[in-house]
């Protein structure tokens, strides 16, 4: 009975629809207008998204980033001075190893502030959650540091006539290892609650690098394979730790201070 | 208006079960969540906000799992944690702008909204001062302001009035009361009076379980005529304190006035009193 009624109603609509004359030009104009409105909204949303990201950069905590930039300026000045003074190859390599270790520590310090300040729990409830914020900050920090390190690699390689691959390994291995050690500290609860553990790890790494860099054998060509393997292992370890960090953030245990 | 549904939600931390098998449906209005320290209130609030993943069960918003909704759910949410973290060297103004950016609010809207909220929480005069110079109560008020930035449809407040003086507490209650009409507000507190006047529904937690839910009348159930006032000696007061639930104790010279929650009359000359939410809460906590 109900089906019959529905059928009758639909049939009446079909009959009256046949009598309606559709103006194809107006139809085309309306579709075009709708499409323009949709495109406009998409552009606004994209523009809106870019503006929001810029807003985040404008208002985010930039203490560590400013420290990084100041450090870059100091590094450039010292590197130029060392070039002018004509320091030995071993000395510039030691300097490069130390600064790359420092950059590695600072890149993790940037994100450790999110946890040690206690803002992680609150941030997780926002549209851009902690995972996205950490990824964003690691990306900015990583791009800045790698750009600076490549500058150092080129500068040292060209002026001290050291193979770029060789100096690249001498710089990138300490950078990656420093990040691994600091990230490990951050994955520990005590490391997240206060920054002192990170500072201690940083000091330990610096001393270790000074010791390693003072051994002449590490600069021999035969040792390059060790550097190469260390780099690969370091990258793998770093990848695993970054994954552990994001998994911990997703579970939520890392975000709450109590 | 949005509906939250918790289905068999559990949370275990190593050997401790913080939240056990909670199933509840939350619609618009103000829900007061009461419970002792360690009852699981904060853990529950964190799971509702998507900060902690439940060990078992699921949390749904309008029928969809909140983990699946992701940013879409978080954009509906305003949250004030119990331990509210912030960057100490940020000014109040910068902090609110930063939170507005994290909540993906356009700058023009954020600016107006921040000015409006700073007036509401009475911090307009100190907006450019650093948060490290703020008192505990002022920090709490900034926390309330940031929770309201995105005009949330779901507001989760964990001990929002801790550190606030009575005047600020009343102001806060009025704000929440006005907001509760067309959104969902979950408010956890130790201070029963915070929810007594504004909560439409009460939830009582104990040892990770939800022991009572409903309106004040529903929770009171058949324990309406169970509040007594008596004036006794100190020695008698000690005895009664050990054997009954005493919700208030007041020294009056060499005697003690007790407010007791009990199904039976504690002493022959005890006077019956009207029940308050605090009495109901104490009764439920002690007897469940």
mmCIF file of C-alpha atoms in Angstrom, chain A residues 48 51-52 55-56 58-63 110 113-114 117-119 121-129 132-133 137 249-253 255-258, chain B residues 11 13 46 49-53 71-72 74-75 77 79 81-87 89-90 94-95 97-107 110 146:
data_model
loop_
_atom_site.group_PDB
_atom_site.id
_atom_site.type_symbol
_atom_site.label_atom_id
_atom_site.label_comp_id
_atom_site.label_asym_id
_atom_site.label_seq_id
_atom_site.Cartn_x
_atom_site.Cartn_y
_atom_site.Cartn_z
ATOM 1 C CA UNK A 48 43.938 30.488 6.319
ATOM 2 C CA UNK A 51 48.310 32.167 8.137
ATOM 3 C CA UNK A 52 47.693 29.920 11.119
ATOM 4 C CA UNK A 55 50.827 32.640 13.645
ATOM 5 C CA UNK A 56 52.230 29.586 15.398
ATOM 6 C CA UNK A 58 55.125 34.099 15.529
ATOM 7 C CA UNK A 59 53.855 33.184 18.981
ATOM 8 C CA UNK A 60 55.635 29.887 19.688
ATOM 9 C CA UNK A 61 58.438 29.535 22.191
ATOM 10 C CA UNK A 62 61.561 30.712 20.358
ATOM 11 C CA UNK A 63 64.117 30.810 23.163
ATOM 12 C CA UNK A 110 63.781 22.759 21.427
ATOM 13 C CA UNK A 113 60.715 22.534 26.525
ATOM 14 C CA UNK A 114 57.269 21.351 25.456
ATOM 15 C CA UNK A 117 57.135 23.290 30.842
ATOM 16 C CA UNK A 118 54.127 21.014 31.338
ATOM 17 C CA UNK A 119 52.297 22.471 28.351
ATOM 18 C CA UNK A 121 49.010 17.930 28.112
ATOM 19 C CA UNK A 122 47.153 21.127 27.282
ATOM 20 C CA UNK A 123 48.565 21.283 23.752
ATOM 21 C CA UNK A 124 47.399 17.728 23.039
ATOM 22 C CA UNK A 125 43.790 18.858 23.392
ATOM 23 C CA UNK A 126 44.189 21.506 20.658
ATOM 24 C CA UNK A 127 43.516 21.205 16.945
ATOM 25 C CA UNK A 128 47.280 21.054 16.301
ATOM 26 C CA UNK A 129 48.299 18.408 18.799
ATOM 27 C CA UNK A 132 52.164 17.851 14.973
ATOM 28 C CA UNK A 133 53.873 20.534 17.056
ATOM 29 C CA UNK A 137 59.607 22.024 15.455
ATOM 30 C CA UNK A 249 53.042 10.961 22.490
ATOM 31 C CA UNK A 250 50.176 9.118 20.817
ATOM 32 C CA UNK A 251 49.670 6.857 23.857
ATOM 33 C CA UNK A 252 49.582 9.954 26.024
ATOM 34 C CA UNK A 253 51.743 8.669 28.882
ATOM 35 C CA UNK A 255 52.321 14.128 27.986
ATOM 36 C CA UNK A 256 51.141 14.146 31.586
ATOM 37 C CA UNK A 257 53.390 15.250 34.363
ATOM 38 C CA UNK A 258 51.541 13.250 37.039
ATOM 39 C CA UNK B 11 42.598 2.536 31.825
ATOM 40 C CA UNK B 13 48.841 1.776 34.259
ATOM 41 C CA UNK B 46 42.235 12.961 29.960
ATOM 42 C CA UNK B 49 39.971 14.805 25.764
ATOM 43 C CA UNK B 50 41.874 12.239 23.759
ATOM 44 C CA UNK B 51 45.107 12.794 25.681
ATOM 45 C CA UNK B 52 45.256 9.250 27.039
ATOM 46 C CA UNK B 53 44.208 6.214 25.071
ATOM 47 C CA UNK B 71 41.435 17.377 14.829
ATOM 48 C CA UNK B 72 37.708 17.610 14.162
ATOM 49 C CA UNK B 74 39.705 18.611 19.224
ATOM 50 C CA UNK B 75 38.293 21.679 17.494
ATOM 51 C CA UNK B 77 37.014 20.867 22.745
ATOM 52 C CA UNK B 79 40.244 21.721 28.205
ATOM 53 C CA UNK B 81 44.016 20.435 33.060
ATOM 54 C CA UNK B 82 44.430 20.113 36.786
ATOM 55 C CA UNK B 83 48.160 20.827 36.489
ATOM 56 C CA UNK B 84 48.183 23.573 33.964
ATOM 57 C CA UNK B 85 51.525 23.968 32.214
ATOM 58 C CA UNK B 86 52.700 27.126 30.464
ATOM 59 C CA UNK B 87 55.860 28.903 29.316
ATOM 60 C CA UNK B 89 58.415 33.810 30.129
ATOM 61 C CA UNK B 90 55.303 34.249 27.993
ATOM 62 C CA UNK B 94 51.205 35.982 24.017
ATOM 63 C CA UNK B 95 50.196 32.738 25.699
ATOM 64 C CA UNK B 97 47.630 34.021 21.111
ATOM 65 C CA UNK B 98 49.814 30.919 21.031
ATOM 66 C CA UNK B 99 46.949 28.739 22.259
ATOM 67 C CA UNK B 100 44.673 30.385 19.685
ATOM 68 C CA UNK B 101 47.169 29.431 16.962
ATOM 69 C CA UNK B 102 47.281 25.845 18.256
ATOM 70 C CA UNK B 103 43.488 25.816 18.146
ATOM 71 C CA UNK B 104 43.688 27.009 14.507
ATOM 72 C CA UNK B 105 41.776 30.223 15.167
ATOM 73 C CA UNK B 106 42.198 33.038 12.613
ATOM 74 C CA UNK B 107 44.189 35.957 14.036
ATOM 75 C CA UNK B 110 41.604 35.383 18.110
ATOM 76 C CA UNK B 146 42.358 29.595 27.065
#
